PDB file of C-alpha atoms in Angstrom:
ATOM      1  CA  UNK G   1     -43.913  13.985 -45.532  1.00 43.00           C
ATOM      2  CA  UNK G   2     -44.574  17.536 -44.470  1.00 45.00           C
ATOM      3  CA  UNK G   3     -45.215  16.391 -40.902  1.00 49.00           C
ATOM      4  CA  UNK G   4     -41.981  14.364 -40.880  1.00 44.00           C
ATOM      5  CA  UNK G   5     -39.949  17.306 -42.170  1.00 47.00           C
ATOM      6  CA  UNK G   6     -41.503  19.575 -39.581  1.00 46.00           C
ATOM      7  CA  UNK G   7     -40.618  17.072 -36.831  1.00 40.00           C
ATOM      8  CA  UNK G   8     -37.001  16.818 -38.057  1.00 42.00           C
ATOM      9  CA  UNK G   9     -36.710  20.605 -38.207  1.00 39.00           C
ATOM     10  CA  UNK G  10     -38.148  20.942 -34.689  1.00 43.00           C
ATOM     11  CA  UNK G  11     -35.691  18.358 -33.321  1.00 41.00           C
ATOM     12  CA  UNK G  12     -32.770  20.096 -35.025  1.00 42.00           C
ATOM     13  CA  UNK G  13     -33.728  23.471 -33.604  1.00 41.00           C
ATOM     14  CA  UNK G  14     -34.260  21.933 -30.152  1.00 43.00           C
ATOM     15  CA  UNK G  15     -31.015  19.982 -29.991  1.00 42.00           C
ATOM     16  CA  UNK G  16     -28.797  22.632 -31.589  1.00 41.00           C
ATOM     17  CA  UNK G  17     -28.561  24.849 -28.471  1.00 42.00           C
ATOM     18  CA  UNK G  18     -27.784  21.790 -26.332  1.00 40.00           C
ATOM     19  CA  UNK G  19     -25.028  20.695 -28.711  1.00 41.00           C
ATOM     20  CA  UNK G  20     -23.578  24.185 -28.809  1.00 41.00           C
ATOM     21  CA  UNK G  21     -23.678  24.412 -25.018  1.00 41.00           C
ATOM     22  CA  UNK G  22     -21.896  21.115 -24.630  1.00 52.00           C
ATOM     23  CA  UNK G  23     -19.290  22.121 -27.181  1.00 56.00           C
ATOM     24  CA  UNK G  24     -18.382  25.161 -25.120  1.00 69.00           C
ATOM     25  CA  UNK G  25     -17.842  23.214 -21.903  1.00 76.00           C
ATOM     26  CA  UNK G  26     -14.299  22.117 -21.025  1.00 88.00           C
ATOM     27  CA  UNK G  27     -13.541  18.413 -20.610  1.00 89.00           C
ATOM     28  CA  UNK G  28     -11.319  16.453 -18.258  1.00 93.00           C
ATOM     29  CA  UNK G  29      -8.905  13.734 -19.297  1.00 93.00           C
ATOM     30  CA  UNK G  30      -7.877  12.069 -16.006  1.00 94.00           C
ATOM     31  CA  UNK G  31      -5.615   9.154 -15.180  1.00 93.00           C
ATOM     32  CA  UNK G  32      -3.898   7.533 -12.205  1.00 94.00           C
ATOM     33  CA  UNK G  33      -0.348   6.304 -11.749  1.00 93.00           C
ATOM     34  CA  UNK G  34      -1.550   2.794 -10.923  1.00 91.00           C
ATOM     35  CA  UNK G  35      -4.851   1.069 -11.650  1.00 91.00           C
ATOM     36  CA  UNK G  36      -4.083  -1.636  -9.068  1.00 91.00           C
ATOM     37  CA  UNK G  37      -2.263  -1.585  -5.725  1.00 90.00           C
ATOM     38  CA  UNK G  38      -1.105  -4.938  -4.351  1.00 89.00           C
ATOM     39  CA  UNK G  39      -0.874  -5.420  -0.592  1.00 85.00           C
ATOM     40  CA  UNK G  40       1.766  -7.893   0.594  1.00 81.00           C
ATOM     41  CA  UNK G  41       3.373  -8.595   3.954  1.00 77.00           C
ATOM     42  CA  UNK G  42       5.956  -5.882   3.303  1.00 77.00           C
ATOM     43  CA  UNK G  43       3.420  -3.226   2.258  1.00 83.00           C
ATOM     44  CA  UNK G  44       4.047   0.003   4.198  1.00 86.00           C
ATOM     45  CA  UNK G  45       1.855   2.366   2.192  1.00 87.00           C
ATOM     46  CA  UNK G  46       2.026   4.070  -1.170  1.00 91.00           C
ATOM     47  CA  UNK G  47       1.388   7.375  -2.906  1.00 93.00           C
ATOM     48  CA  UNK G  48      -1.135   7.389  -5.704  1.00 94.00           C
ATOM     49  CA  UNK G  49      -0.646  10.069  -8.361  1.00 95.00           C
ATOM     50  CA  UNK G  50      -3.789  11.526  -9.898  1.00 96.00           C
ATOM     51  CA  UNK G  51      -3.047  13.574 -13.001  1.00 95.00           C
ATOM     52  CA  UNK G  52      -4.575  14.688 -16.266  1.00 95.00           C
ATOM     53  CA  UNK G  53      -5.425  17.569 -18.551  1.00 94.00           C
ATOM     54  CA  UNK G  54      -8.166  20.150 -18.996  1.00 93.00           C
ATOM     55  CA  UNK G  55      -9.355  20.411 -22.602  1.00 90.00           C
ATOM     56  CA  UNK G  56     -10.900  23.777 -23.435  1.00 88.00           C
ATOM     57  CA  UNK G  57     -12.963  24.377 -26.618  1.00 83.00           C
ATOM     58  CA  UNK G  58     -10.818  25.668 -29.466  1.00 76.00           C
ATOM     59  CA  UNK G  59      -7.839  25.366 -27.086  1.00 73.00           C
ATOM     60  CA  UNK G  60      -8.574  28.804 -25.685  1.00 75.00           C
ATOM     61  CA  UNK G  61      -7.942  29.305 -22.003  1.00 75.00           C
ATOM     62  CA  UNK G  62     -10.505  31.498 -20.214  1.00 72.00           C
ATOM     63  CA  UNK G  63      -9.477  34.582 -18.283  1.00 67.00           C
ATOM     64  CA  UNK G  64     -10.602  32.957 -15.027  1.00 76.00           C
ATOM     65  CA  UNK G  65      -8.543  29.820 -14.625  1.00 80.00           C
ATOM     66  CA  UNK G  66     -10.474  26.851 -13.277  1.00 89.00           C
ATOM     67  CA  UNK G  67      -9.642  24.928 -10.100  1.00 94.00           C
ATOM     68  CA  UNK G  68      -9.293  21.185  -9.634  1.00 96.00           C
ATOM     69  CA  UNK G  69     -10.509  18.942  -6.806  1.00 97.00           C
ATOM     70  CA  UNK G  70      -9.515  15.276  -6.664  1.00 97.00           C
ATOM     71  CA  UNK G  71     -11.133  12.652  -4.451  1.00 97.00           C
ATOM     72  CA  UNK G  72     -10.079   9.068  -3.794  1.00 96.00           C
ATOM     73  CA  UNK G  73     -12.994   7.213  -2.236  1.00 95.00           C
ATOM     74  CA  UNK G  74     -12.970   3.677  -0.873  1.00 94.00           C
ATOM     75  CA  UNK G  75     -15.786   1.121  -0.731  1.00 92.00           C
ATOM     76  CA  UNK G  76     -18.856   2.180   1.204  1.00 90.00           C
ATOM     77  CA  UNK G  77     -19.952  -0.131   4.017  1.00 88.00           C
ATOM     78  CA  UNK G  78     -22.282  -0.132   7.026  1.00 88.00           C
ATOM     79  CA  UNK G  79     -20.650   0.442  10.385  1.00 86.00           C
ATOM     80  CA  UNK G  80     -21.740   0.418  14.021  1.00 86.00           C
ATOM     81  CA  UNK G  81     -20.361   3.200  16.237  1.00 83.00           C
ATOM     82  CA  UNK G  82     -20.380   2.824  20.006  1.00 80.00           C
ATOM     83  CA  UNK G  83     -19.863   5.546  22.543  1.00 75.00           C
ATOM     84  CA  UNK G  84     -17.930   4.626  25.691  1.00 74.00           C
ATOM     85  CA  UNK G  85     -18.570   6.125  29.106  1.00 73.00           C
ATOM     86  CA  UNK G  86     -16.806   5.672  32.401  1.00 72.00           C
ATOM     87  CA  UNK G  87     -19.048   4.106  35.042  1.00 71.00           C
ATOM     88  CA  UNK G  88     -17.634   3.349  38.506  1.00 67.00           C
ATOM     89  CA  UNK G  89     -14.106   3.569  37.121  1.00 69.00           C
ATOM     90  CA  UNK G  90     -14.807   1.148  34.244  1.00 72.00           C
ATOM     91  CA  UNK G  91     -15.222   2.090  30.580  1.00 71.00           C
ATOM     92  CA  UNK G  92     -18.426   0.545  29.207  1.00 70.00           C
ATOM     93  CA  UNK G  93     -20.403   0.863  25.970  1.00 68.00           C
ATOM     94  CA  UNK G  94     -23.162   3.446  26.286  1.00 71.00           C
ATOM     95  CA  UNK G  95     -25.051   4.576  23.185  1.00 77.00           C
ATOM     96  CA  UNK G  96     -24.554   3.171  19.703  1.00 78.00           C
ATOM     97  CA  UNK G  97     -25.591   4.140  16.192  1.00 84.00           C
ATOM     98  CA  UNK G  98     -25.486   2.280  12.877  1.00 86.00           C
ATOM     99  CA  UNK G  99     -24.489   4.077   9.669  1.00 85.00           C
ATOM    100  CA  UNK G 100     -25.480   2.654   6.285  1.00 85.00           C
ATOM    101  CA  UNK G 101     -22.968   4.378   4.001  1.00 84.00           C
ATOM    102  CA  UNK G 102     -19.704   5.082   5.788  1.00 88.00           C
ATOM    103  CA  UNK G 103     -16.735   5.239   3.379  1.00 91.00           C
ATOM    104  CA  UNK G 104     -13.857   2.984   4.401  1.00 92.00           C
ATOM    105  CA  UNK G 105     -11.385   5.508   2.938  1.00 95.00           C
ATOM    106  CA  UNK G 106     -11.713   9.111   1.798  1.00 96.00           C
ATOM    107  CA  UNK G 107      -8.982  11.466   0.644  1.00 96.00           C
ATOM    108  CA  UNK G 108      -9.559  14.858  -0.956  1.00 97.00           C
ATOM    109  CA  UNK G 109      -7.087  17.298  -2.416  1.00 96.00           C
ATOM    110  CA  UNK G 110      -7.683  20.623  -4.119  1.00 96.00           C
ATOM    111  CA  UNK G 111      -5.895  23.565  -5.667  1.00 95.00           C
ATOM    112  CA  UNK G 112      -7.531  25.885  -3.110  1.00 94.00           C
ATOM    113  CA  UNK G 113      -9.634  25.360   0.023  1.00 95.00           C
ATOM    114  CA  UNK G 114     -13.077  23.944  -0.768  1.00 95.00           C
ATOM    115  CA  UNK G 115     -14.954  26.788   0.931  1.00 93.00           C
ATOM    116  CA  UNK G 116     -13.292  29.214  -1.498  1.00 94.00           C
ATOM    117  CA  UNK G 117     -14.343  27.172  -4.550  1.00 95.00           C
ATOM    118  CA  UNK G 118     -18.007  26.296  -4.007  1.00 95.00           C
ATOM    119  CA  UNK G 119     -20.836  27.138  -1.621  1.00 95.00           C
ATOM    120  CA  UNK G 120     -22.076  24.782   1.092  1.00 93.00           C
ATOM    121  CA  UNK G 121     -24.937  23.437  -1.021  1.00 94.00           C
ATOM    122  CA  UNK G 122     -22.697  22.459  -3.943  1.00 95.00           C
ATOM    123  CA  UNK G 123     -20.131  20.926  -1.601  1.00 94.00           C
ATOM    124  CA  UNK G 124     -22.872  18.849   0.044  1.00 93.00           C
ATOM    125  CA  UNK G 125     -24.287  17.657  -3.294  1.00 93.00           C
ATOM    126  CA  UNK G 126     -20.906  16.404  -4.536  1.00 95.00           C
ATOM    127  CA  UNK G 127     -19.690  15.371  -1.041  1.00 94.00           C
ATOM    128  CA  UNK G 128     -16.611  17.580  -1.249  1.00 95.00           C
ATOM    129  CA  UNK G 129     -14.855  17.573   2.107  1.00 94.00           C
ATOM    130  CA  UNK G 130     -15.012  15.460   5.244  1.00 93.00           C
ATOM    131  CA  UNK G 131     -17.783  17.635   6.688  1.00 90.00           C
ATOM    132  CA  UNK G 132     -19.990  16.838   3.679  1.00 91.00           C
ATOM    133  CA  UNK G 133     -19.798  13.047   3.670  1.00 90.00           C
ATOM    134  CA  UNK G 134     -23.185  11.352   3.479  1.00 84.00           C
ATOM    135  CA  UNK G 135     -23.450   8.706   6.215  1.00 81.00           C
ATOM    136  CA  UNK G 136     -27.162   8.031   6.654  1.00 77.00           C
ATOM    137  CA  UNK G 137     -28.089   6.323   9.940  1.00 78.00           C
ATOM    138  CA  UNK G 138     -30.528   3.445  10.309  1.00 78.00           C
ATOM    139  CA  UNK G 139     -33.510   4.418  12.392  1.00 70.00           C
ATOM    140  CA  UNK G 140     -34.169   7.778  13.970  1.00 65.00           C
ATOM    141  CA  UNK G 141     -31.347   9.737  15.548  1.00 67.00           C
ATOM    142  CA  UNK G 142     -31.228  13.259  16.892  1.00 75.00           C
ATOM    143  CA  UNK G 143     -29.213  15.697  14.802  1.00 77.00           C
ATOM    144  CA  UNK G 144     -26.830  16.518  17.655  1.00 81.00           C
ATOM    145  CA  UNK G 145     -26.276  12.828  18.441  1.00 80.00           C
ATOM    146  CA  UNK G 146     -25.596  12.026  14.792  1.00 82.00           C
ATOM    147  CA  UNK G 147     -23.150  14.938  14.481  1.00 84.00           C
ATOM    148  CA  UNK G 148     -21.287  13.785  17.593  1.00 85.00           C
ATOM    149  CA  UNK G 149     -20.907  10.233  16.323  1.00 84.00           C
ATOM    150  CA  UNK G 150     -19.886  11.349  12.820  1.00 87.00           C
ATOM    151  CA  UNK G 151     -17.310  13.734  14.283  1.00 88.00           C
ATOM    152  CA  UNK G 152     -15.907  10.879  16.368  1.00 87.00           C
ATOM    153  CA  UNK G 153     -15.672   8.598  13.320  1.00 89.00           C
ATOM    154  CA  UNK G 154     -13.959  11.289  11.239  1.00 91.00           C
ATOM    155  CA  UNK G 155     -11.442  11.975  14.018  1.00 92.00           C
ATOM    156  CA  UNK G 156     -10.735   8.241  14.458  1.00 90.00           C
ATOM    157  CA  UNK G 157     -10.240   7.623  10.729  1.00 93.00           C
ATOM    158  CA  UNK G 158      -8.204  10.794  10.324  1.00 93.00           C
ATOM    159  CA  UNK G 159      -5.743   9.651  12.998  1.00 93.00           C
ATOM    160  CA  UNK G 160      -5.531   6.238  11.278  1.00 92.00           C
ATOM    161  CA  UNK G 161      -4.733   7.897   7.932  1.00 93.00           C
ATOM    162  CA  UNK G 162      -7.978   6.679   6.338  1.00 94.00           C
ATOM    163  CA  UNK G 163      -9.476  10.187   6.052  1.00 95.00           C
ATOM    164  CA  UNK G 164      -7.238  12.830   4.463  1.00 95.00           C
ATOM    165  CA  UNK G 165      -7.937  16.447   3.538  1.00 95.00           C
ATOM    166  CA  UNK G 166      -5.312  18.609   1.819  1.00 95.00           C
ATOM    167  CA  UNK G 167      -6.375  22.006   0.409  1.00 95.00           C
ATOM    168  CA  UNK G 168      -3.111  22.478  -1.492  1.00 93.00           C
ATOM    169  CA  UNK G 169      -2.485  18.997  -2.898  1.00 95.00           C
ATOM    170  CA  UNK G 170      -3.317  19.846  -6.529  1.00 96.00           C
ATOM    171  CA  UNK G 171      -0.764  21.558  -8.763  1.00 95.00           C
ATOM    172  CA  UNK G 172      -1.993  23.097 -12.027  1.00 94.00           C
ATOM    173  CA  UNK G 173       0.540  23.867 -14.753  1.00 92.00           C
ATOM    174  CA  UNK G 174      -0.198  26.459 -17.427  1.00 88.00           C
ATOM    175  CA  UNK G 175      -3.888  26.196 -16.571  1.00 88.00           C
ATOM    176  CA  UNK G 176      -4.096  22.869 -18.408  1.00 91.00           C
ATOM    177  CA  UNK G 177      -2.148  20.078 -16.704  1.00 94.00           C
ATOM    178  CA  UNK G 178      -2.847  19.041 -13.121  1.00 96.00           C
ATOM    179  CA  UNK G 179      -1.421  16.540 -10.680  1.00 96.00           C
ATOM    180  CA  UNK G 180      -1.963  15.536  -7.066  1.00 96.00           C
ATOM    181  CA  UNK G 181      -0.503  12.897  -4.756  1.00 95.00           C
ATOM    182  CA  UNK G 182      -2.817  10.967  -2.453  1.00 95.00           C
ATOM    183  CA  UNK G 183      -1.265   8.937   0.400  1.00 93.00           C
ATOM    184  CA  UNK G 184      -2.493   5.347   0.713  1.00 93.00           C
ATOM    185  CA  UNK G 185      -1.713   4.003   4.231  1.00 92.00           C
ATOM    186  CA  UNK G 186      -0.632   0.473   5.082  1.00 88.00           C
ATOM    187  CA  UNK G 187      -3.948  -0.250   6.827  1.00 88.00           C
ATOM    188  CA  UNK G 188      -6.054   0.640   3.800  1.00 90.00           C
ATOM    189  CA  UNK G 189      -9.051  -1.687   3.232  1.00 90.00           C
ATOM    190  CA  UNK G 190      -9.165  -3.739   0.039  1.00 92.00           C
ATOM    191  CA  UNK G 191     -11.769  -3.219  -2.653  1.00 93.00           C
ATOM    192  CA  UNK G 192     -12.621  -1.040  -5.637  1.00 94.00           C
ATOM    193  CA  UNK G 193     -11.755   2.637  -5.173  1.00 96.00           C
ATOM    194  CA  UNK G 194     -12.941   5.543  -7.290  1.00 95.00           C
ATOM    195  CA  UNK G 195     -10.596   8.391  -8.191  1.00 96.00           C
ATOM    196  CA  UNK G 196     -12.767  11.404  -9.051  1.00 96.00           C
ATOM    197  CA  UNK G 197     -11.709  14.720 -10.567  1.00 96.00           C
ATOM    198  CA  UNK G 198     -13.840  17.880 -10.449  1.00 97.00           C
ATOM    199  CA  UNK G 199     -13.302  20.948 -12.602  1.00 96.00           C
ATOM    200  CA  UNK G 200     -14.651  24.037 -10.826  1.00 95.00           C
ATOM    201  CA  UNK G 201     -14.925  27.638 -11.963  1.00 91.00           C
ATOM    202  CA  UNK G 202     -16.839  30.571 -10.448  1.00 90.00           C
ATOM    203  CA  UNK G 203     -18.523  28.332  -7.905  1.00 91.00           C
ATOM    204  CA  UNK G 204     -19.791  25.842 -10.514  1.00 92.00           C
ATOM    205  CA  UNK G 205     -18.757  22.269 -11.205  1.00 94.00           C
ATOM    206  CA  UNK G 206     -18.090  22.287 -14.962  1.00 92.00           C
ATOM    207  CA  UNK G 207     -16.928  18.709 -15.446  1.00 93.00           C
ATOM    208  CA  UNK G 208     -16.508  15.466 -13.536  1.00 95.00           C
ATOM    209  CA  UNK G 209     -14.443  12.436 -14.520  1.00 95.00           C
ATOM    210  CA  UNK G 210     -13.407   9.281 -12.674  1.00 94.00           C
ATOM    211  CA  UNK G 211     -11.168   6.226 -12.822  1.00 95.00           C
ATOM    212  CA  UNK G 212     -11.353   2.981 -10.849  1.00 95.00           C
ATOM    213  CA  UNK G 213      -8.453   1.719  -8.741  1.00 94.00           C
ATOM    214  CA  UNK G 214      -8.242  -1.813  -7.363  1.00 94.00           C
ATOM    215  CA  UNK G 215      -6.588  -2.359  -3.983  1.00 92.00           C
ATOM    216  CA  UNK G 216      -6.098  -6.074  -3.384  1.00 89.00           C
ATOM    217  CA  UNK G 217      -4.158  -8.518  -1.305  1.00 81.00           C
ATOM    218  CA  UNK G 218      -1.691 -10.854  -2.989  1.00 76.00           C
ATOM    219  CA  UNK G 219       0.420 -13.825  -1.993  1.00 53.00           C
ATOM    220  CA  UNK G 220      -0.053 -15.396   1.439  1.00 46.00           C
ATOM    221  CA  UNK G 221      -2.162 -12.456   2.655  1.00 50.00           C
ATOM    222  CA  UNK G 222      -4.673 -13.096  -0.141  1.00 47.00           C
ATOM    223  CA  UNK G 223      -4.790 -16.803   0.718  1.00 45.00           C
ATOM    224  CA  UNK G 224      -5.505 -16.060   4.387  1.00 50.00           C
ATOM    225  CA  UNK G 225      -8.145 -13.440   3.559  1.00 47.00           C
ATOM    226  CA  UNK G 226      -9.952 -15.735   1.111  1.00 52.00           C
ATOM    227  CA  UNK G 227      -9.808 -18.634   3.554  1.00 46.00           C
ATOM    228  CA  UNK G 228     -11.332 -16.483   6.301  1.00 49.00           C
ATOM    229  CA  UNK G 229     -14.067 -15.268   3.952  1.00 54.00           C
ATOM    230  CA  UNK G 230     -14.962 -18.504   2.157  1.00 52.00           C
ATOM    231  CA  UNK G 231     -14.270 -21.073   4.899  1.00 49.00           C
ATOM    232  CA  UNK G 232     -14.877 -19.193   8.126  1.00 56.00           C
ATOM    233  CA  UNK G 233     -15.398 -22.238  10.364  1.00 54.00           C
ATOM    234  CA  UNK G 234     -12.291 -24.090   9.167  1.00 56.00           C
ATOM    235  CA  UNK G 235     -10.248 -20.889   9.348  1.00 50.00           C
ATOM    236  CA  UNK G 236     -11.326 -20.267  12.953  1.00 62.00           C
ATOM    237  CA  UNK G 237     -10.670 -23.894  13.918  1.00 60.00           C
ATOM    238  CA  UNK G 238      -7.205 -23.763  12.322  1.00 60.00           C
ATOM    239  CA  UNK G 239      -6.402 -20.536  14.180  1.00 59.00           C
ATOM    240  CA  UNK G 240      -7.414 -22.085  17.513  1.00 65.00           C
ATOM    241  CA  UNK G 241      -5.400 -25.264  16.877  1.00 63.00           C
ATOM    242  CA  UNK G 242      -2.379 -23.210  15.812  1.00 65.00           C
ATOM    243  CA  UNK G 243      -2.588 -21.109  18.970  1.00 67.00           C
ATOM    244  CA  UNK G 244      -2.828 -24.236  21.136  1.00 63.00           C
ATOM    245  CA  UNK G 245       0.109 -25.816  19.337  1.00 64.00           C
ATOM    246  CA  UNK G 246       2.296 -22.744  19.740  1.00 62.00           C
ATOM    247  CA  UNK G 247       1.345 -22.457  23.400  1.00 65.00           C
ATOM    248  CA  UNK G 248       2.167 -26.115  24.043  1.00 61.00           C
ATOM    249  CA  UNK G 249       5.513 -25.776  22.219  1.00 61.00           C
ATOM    250  CA  UNK G 250       6.419 -22.674  24.221  1.00 63.00           C
ATOM    251  CA  UNK G 251       5.552 -24.350  27.524  1.00 64.00           C
ATOM    252  CA  UNK G 252       7.617 -27.410  26.567  1.00 61.00           C
ATOM    253  CA  UNK G 253      10.640 -25.246  25.839  1.00 57.00           C
ATOM    254  CA  UNK G 254      10.367 -23.464  29.207  1.00 63.00           C
ATOM    255  CA  UNK G 255       9.951 -26.750  31.083  1.00 64.00           C
ATOM    256  CA  UNK G 256      13.234 -28.029  29.648  1.00 63.00           C
ATOM    257  CA  UNK G 257      14.976 -24.958  30.999  1.00 59.00           C
TER     258      UNK G 257
END
């Protein structure tokens, strides 16, 4: 019994500092305006509201108010990037590189610029900012080549509205409530998205919380997408027959004229 009591006392003394430390850390209570976004034929884009509260221990706000960073990240997928070069007046594919983990959508908003909140190492660990996205290539690639291809992908997705970076998107009220609007473009890919919230103070990430958001096709668009995915051969054959039918109908109309 003495050994058991000694073990219990040792565990209590060991876990007490950890419990006290956790009790002094603030917590995040996040939410999103919509847990599901439906894409129909008339979908032209939407704004997703990320909001929530910062819960401080004993409801005491610190002298140094914390900052908030929100990230909406789409499904990760492999992608092949090809570089085009002009040869004899014709644009042809030159070099190519395959990335294992390229996000299909990435939007980040913060209460202040990221470089004023955390150092480069912390930003890289949590992938805060477009420059810190982890897109590991398959096979060996030179650092300069990889940087060039990644910069091209970021520029392409930024112009398509799939990569967004806004250093003033987050509004914090009374040091407790926060909100940020993230634009979701019409060409957004479907899948499960993760809305992440980071609480940052004095260069440290104090808390992280997340919510899932489903972006899905509905109605006729969903039927077409499922048909293409589950019955690829029949879908392709139907598309070819439909194109031939429309072409024949158009030629018949012009012949009558």
